[in-house]
CSV table of C-alpha atoms in Angstrom, one decimal:
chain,number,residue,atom,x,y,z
A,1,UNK,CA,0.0,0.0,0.0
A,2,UNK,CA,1.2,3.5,-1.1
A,3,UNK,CA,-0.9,6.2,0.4
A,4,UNK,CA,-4.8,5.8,1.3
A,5,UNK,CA,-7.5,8.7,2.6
A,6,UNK,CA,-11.1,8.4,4.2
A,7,UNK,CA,-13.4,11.7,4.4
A,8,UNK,CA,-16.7,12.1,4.7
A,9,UNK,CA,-19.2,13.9,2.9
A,10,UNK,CA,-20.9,15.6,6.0
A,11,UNK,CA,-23.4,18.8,5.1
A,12,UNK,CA,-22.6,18.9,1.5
A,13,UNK,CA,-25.0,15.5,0.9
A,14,UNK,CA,-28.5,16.0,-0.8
A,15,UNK,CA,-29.8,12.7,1.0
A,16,UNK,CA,-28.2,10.3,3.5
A,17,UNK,CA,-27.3,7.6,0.9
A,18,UNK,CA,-26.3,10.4,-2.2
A,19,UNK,CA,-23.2,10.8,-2.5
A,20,UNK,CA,-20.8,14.3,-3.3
A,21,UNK,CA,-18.7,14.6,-6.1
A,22,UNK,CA,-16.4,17.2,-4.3
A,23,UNK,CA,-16.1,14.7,-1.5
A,24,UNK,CA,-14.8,11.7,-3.8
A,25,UNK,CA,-12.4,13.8,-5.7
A,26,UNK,CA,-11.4,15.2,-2.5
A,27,UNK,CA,-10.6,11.7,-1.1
A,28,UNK,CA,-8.8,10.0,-4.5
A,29,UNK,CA,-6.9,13.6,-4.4
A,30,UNK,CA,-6.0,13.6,-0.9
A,31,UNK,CA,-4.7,9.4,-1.1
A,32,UNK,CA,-2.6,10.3,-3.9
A,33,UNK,CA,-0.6,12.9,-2.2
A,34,UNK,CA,-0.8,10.7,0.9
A,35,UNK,CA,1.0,8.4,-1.9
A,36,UNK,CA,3.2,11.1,-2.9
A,37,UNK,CA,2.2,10.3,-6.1
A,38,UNK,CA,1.0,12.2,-9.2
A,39,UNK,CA,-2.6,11.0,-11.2
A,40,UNK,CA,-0.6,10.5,-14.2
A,41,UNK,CA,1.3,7.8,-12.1
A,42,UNK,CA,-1.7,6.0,-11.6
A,43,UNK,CA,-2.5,3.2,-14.8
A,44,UNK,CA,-5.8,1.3,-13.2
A,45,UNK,CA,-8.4,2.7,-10.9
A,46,UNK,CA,-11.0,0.4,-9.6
A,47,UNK,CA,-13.9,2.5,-8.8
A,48,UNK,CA,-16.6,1.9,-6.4
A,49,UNK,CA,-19.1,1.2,-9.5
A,50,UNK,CA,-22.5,0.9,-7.5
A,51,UNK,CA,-24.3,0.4,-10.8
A,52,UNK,CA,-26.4,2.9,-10.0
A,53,UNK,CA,-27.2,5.9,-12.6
A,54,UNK,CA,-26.6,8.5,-10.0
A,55,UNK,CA,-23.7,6.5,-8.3
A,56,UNK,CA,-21.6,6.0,-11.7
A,57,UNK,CA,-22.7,9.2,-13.2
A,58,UNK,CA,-21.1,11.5,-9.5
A,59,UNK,CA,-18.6,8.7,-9.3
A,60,UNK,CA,-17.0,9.4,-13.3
A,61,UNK,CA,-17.4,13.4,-12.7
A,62,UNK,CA,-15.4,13.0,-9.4
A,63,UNK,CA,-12.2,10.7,-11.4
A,64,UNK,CA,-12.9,13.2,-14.0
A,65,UNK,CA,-12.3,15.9,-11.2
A,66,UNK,CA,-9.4,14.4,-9.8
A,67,UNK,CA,-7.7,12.8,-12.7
A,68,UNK,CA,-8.0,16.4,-14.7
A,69,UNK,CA,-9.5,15.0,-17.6
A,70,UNK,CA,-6.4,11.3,-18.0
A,71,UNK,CA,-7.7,9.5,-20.6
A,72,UNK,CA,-5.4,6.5,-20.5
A,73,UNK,CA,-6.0,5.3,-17.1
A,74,UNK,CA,-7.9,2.3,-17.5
A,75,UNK,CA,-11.1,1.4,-15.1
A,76,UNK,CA,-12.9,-1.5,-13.8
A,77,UNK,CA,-15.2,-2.7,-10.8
A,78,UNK,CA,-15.7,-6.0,-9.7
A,79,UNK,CA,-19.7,-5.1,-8.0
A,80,UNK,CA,-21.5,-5.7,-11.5
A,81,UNK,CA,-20.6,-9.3,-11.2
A,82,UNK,CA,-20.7,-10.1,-7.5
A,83,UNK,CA,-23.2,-7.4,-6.2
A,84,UNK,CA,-22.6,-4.3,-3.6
A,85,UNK,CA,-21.5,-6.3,-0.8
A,86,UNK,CA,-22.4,-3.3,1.8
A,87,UNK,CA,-19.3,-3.2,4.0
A,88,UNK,CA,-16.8,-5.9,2.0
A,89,UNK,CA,-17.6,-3.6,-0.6
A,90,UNK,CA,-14.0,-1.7,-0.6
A,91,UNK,CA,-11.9,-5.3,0.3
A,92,UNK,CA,-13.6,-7.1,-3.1
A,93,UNK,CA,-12.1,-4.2,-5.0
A,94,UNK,CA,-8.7,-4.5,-3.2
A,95,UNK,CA,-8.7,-8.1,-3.8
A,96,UNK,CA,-9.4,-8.0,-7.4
A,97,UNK,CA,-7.5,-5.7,-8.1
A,98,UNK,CA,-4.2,-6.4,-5.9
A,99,UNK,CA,-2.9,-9.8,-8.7
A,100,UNK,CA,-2.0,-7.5,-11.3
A,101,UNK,CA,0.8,-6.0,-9.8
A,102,UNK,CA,2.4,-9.7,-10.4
A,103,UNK,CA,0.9,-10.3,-14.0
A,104,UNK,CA,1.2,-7.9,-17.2
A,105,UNK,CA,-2.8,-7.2,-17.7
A,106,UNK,CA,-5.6,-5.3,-15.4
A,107,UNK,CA,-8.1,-7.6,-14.7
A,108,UNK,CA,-11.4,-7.4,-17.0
A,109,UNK,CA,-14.5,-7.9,-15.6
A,110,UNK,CA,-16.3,-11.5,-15.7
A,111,UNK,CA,-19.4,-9.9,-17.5
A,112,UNK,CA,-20.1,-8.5,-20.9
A,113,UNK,CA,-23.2,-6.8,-19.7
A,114,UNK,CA,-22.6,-3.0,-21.0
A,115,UNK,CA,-21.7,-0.5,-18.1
A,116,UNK,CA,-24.4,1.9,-16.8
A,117,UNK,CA,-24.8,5.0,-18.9
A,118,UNK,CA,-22.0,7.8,-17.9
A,119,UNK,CA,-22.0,11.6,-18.6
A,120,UNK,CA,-20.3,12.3,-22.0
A,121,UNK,CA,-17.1,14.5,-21.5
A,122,UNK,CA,-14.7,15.0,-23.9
A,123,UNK,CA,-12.1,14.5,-21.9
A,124,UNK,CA,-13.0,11.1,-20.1
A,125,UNK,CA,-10.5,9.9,-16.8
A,126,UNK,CA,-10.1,6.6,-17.8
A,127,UNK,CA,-11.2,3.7,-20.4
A,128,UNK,CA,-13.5,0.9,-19.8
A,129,UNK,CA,-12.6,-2.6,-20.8
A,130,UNK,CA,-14.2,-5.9,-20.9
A,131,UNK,CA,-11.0,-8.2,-22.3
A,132,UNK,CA,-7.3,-7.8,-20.6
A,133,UNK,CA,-5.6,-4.8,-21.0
A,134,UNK,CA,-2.2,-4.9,-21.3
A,135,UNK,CA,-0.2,-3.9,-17.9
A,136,UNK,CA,3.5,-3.9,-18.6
A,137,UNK,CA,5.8,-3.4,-16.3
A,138,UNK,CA,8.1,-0.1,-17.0
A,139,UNK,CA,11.0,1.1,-15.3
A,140,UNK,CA,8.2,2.9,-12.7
A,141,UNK,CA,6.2,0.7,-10.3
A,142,UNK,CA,2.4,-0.2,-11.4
A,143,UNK,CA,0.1,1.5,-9.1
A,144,UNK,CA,-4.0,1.2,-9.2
A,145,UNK,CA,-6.4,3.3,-7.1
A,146,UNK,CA,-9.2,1.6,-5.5
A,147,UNK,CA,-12.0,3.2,-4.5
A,148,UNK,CA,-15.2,2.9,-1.6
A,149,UNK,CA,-18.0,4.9,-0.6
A,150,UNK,CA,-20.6,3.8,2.0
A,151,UNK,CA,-24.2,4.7,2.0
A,152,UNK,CA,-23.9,7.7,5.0
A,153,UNK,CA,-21.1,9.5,3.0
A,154,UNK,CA,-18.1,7.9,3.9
A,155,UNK,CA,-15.5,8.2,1.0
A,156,UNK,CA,-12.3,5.6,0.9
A,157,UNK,CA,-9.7,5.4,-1.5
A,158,UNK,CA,-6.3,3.4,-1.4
A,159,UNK,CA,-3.0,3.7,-3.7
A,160,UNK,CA,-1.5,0.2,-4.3
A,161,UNK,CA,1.8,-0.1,-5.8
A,162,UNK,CA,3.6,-3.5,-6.9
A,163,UNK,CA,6.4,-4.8,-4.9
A,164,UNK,CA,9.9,-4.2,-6.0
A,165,UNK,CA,11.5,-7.2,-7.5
A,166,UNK,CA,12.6,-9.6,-5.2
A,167,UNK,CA,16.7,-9.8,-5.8
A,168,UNK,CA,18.0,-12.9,-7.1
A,169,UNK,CA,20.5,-14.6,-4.7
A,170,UNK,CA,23.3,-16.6,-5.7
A,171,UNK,CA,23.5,-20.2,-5.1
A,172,UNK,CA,25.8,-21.1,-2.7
A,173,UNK,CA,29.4,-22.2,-3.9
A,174,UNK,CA,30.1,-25.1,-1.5
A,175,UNK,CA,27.6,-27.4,-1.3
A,176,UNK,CA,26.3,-27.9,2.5
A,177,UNK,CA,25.9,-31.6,3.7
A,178,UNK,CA,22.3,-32.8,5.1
A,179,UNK,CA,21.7,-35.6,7.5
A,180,UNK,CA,19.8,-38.3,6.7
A,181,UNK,CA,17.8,-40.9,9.2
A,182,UNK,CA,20.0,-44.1,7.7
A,183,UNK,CA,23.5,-44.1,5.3
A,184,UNK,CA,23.3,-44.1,1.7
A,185,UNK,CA,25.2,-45.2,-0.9
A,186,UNK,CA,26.2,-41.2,-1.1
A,187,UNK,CA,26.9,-41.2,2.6
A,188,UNK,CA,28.4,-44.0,3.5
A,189,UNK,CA,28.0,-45.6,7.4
A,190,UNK,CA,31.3,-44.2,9.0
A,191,UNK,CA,30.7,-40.5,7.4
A,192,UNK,CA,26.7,-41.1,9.5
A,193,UNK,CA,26.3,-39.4,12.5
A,194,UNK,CA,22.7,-39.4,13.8
């Protein structure tokens, strides 16, 4: 984990459950310089996606807001194909999300169903995908923003970044004996010492 933010949404709400697009930009923008981390070093963002028309229309506006109008960040949510999931809501997204650091695509969604209806912009945060996206690594980590609301205007939003590469360590020059419960024909009985 790079850098993560929680706000809340407080007075500025319409209704308990509607939620702010000042306050989700203001959280994604807060966990990214938590992160210490710019939006164009951000290449997958999986958002909250409540499949809701006035969910995913506030929740584009506020990437929109806080990505300043990226368009090669790629989105996805995992909700549409295993439902809200109330408060595991946010760890769903963290765990789809979380093997691509180790492979070299974002994870597509498991449906083909068409995503709910967005507001056109001509300068859209991110791209939608239904098929693997190419994720190769460069000579900067991969990071992906994640991204969970909750019904009384709770805004979450965590920077992942893949692990550096583990070092390669040299094999050892000399070998290093082993015991072994009875001699073998390697080990002969007077080199055997239980």
């Amino acid at each position: 984990m790079k850098g993560s933010a929680v706000t809340n949404d407080g007075a500025q709400k319409a209704s308990f459950t509607a939620p702010t697009v000042a306050g989700q930009a203001a959280v994604i923008a807060e966990a990214m310089n938590t992160a210490q981390v710019a939006s164009e070093d951000i290449d997958y963002v999986e958002a909250h996606g409540s499949g809701t028309l006035i969910g995913d229309s506030i929740e584009v506006q506020a990437l929109e807001r806080a990505f300043g109008g990226r368009g090669d960040c790629v989105l996805g949510t995992v909700k549409g194909n295993i439902g809200h999931l109330d408060a595991a809501a946010g760890i769903a997204g963290l765990i789809k999300t979380v093997p691509p650091s180790n492979t070299t695509s974002c994870p597509p969604p498991s449906t083909t169903t068409p995503p709910t209806p967005t507001p056109t912009s001509t300068t859209p945060p991110s791209t939608s995908h239904h098929h693997p996206t190419p994720w190769p690594p460069t000579t900067t980590p991969r990071r992906a923003g994640i991204s969970a609301f909750g019904f009384g205007g709770t805004n979450a939003h965590l920077i992942i970044e893949e692990p550096p590469p583990t070092p390669t360590i040299p094999a050892p020059l000399t070998p290093h004996p082993s015991l072994t419960p009875t001699p073998t024909p390697r080990y002969p009985r007077h080199l055997w010492h239980p």
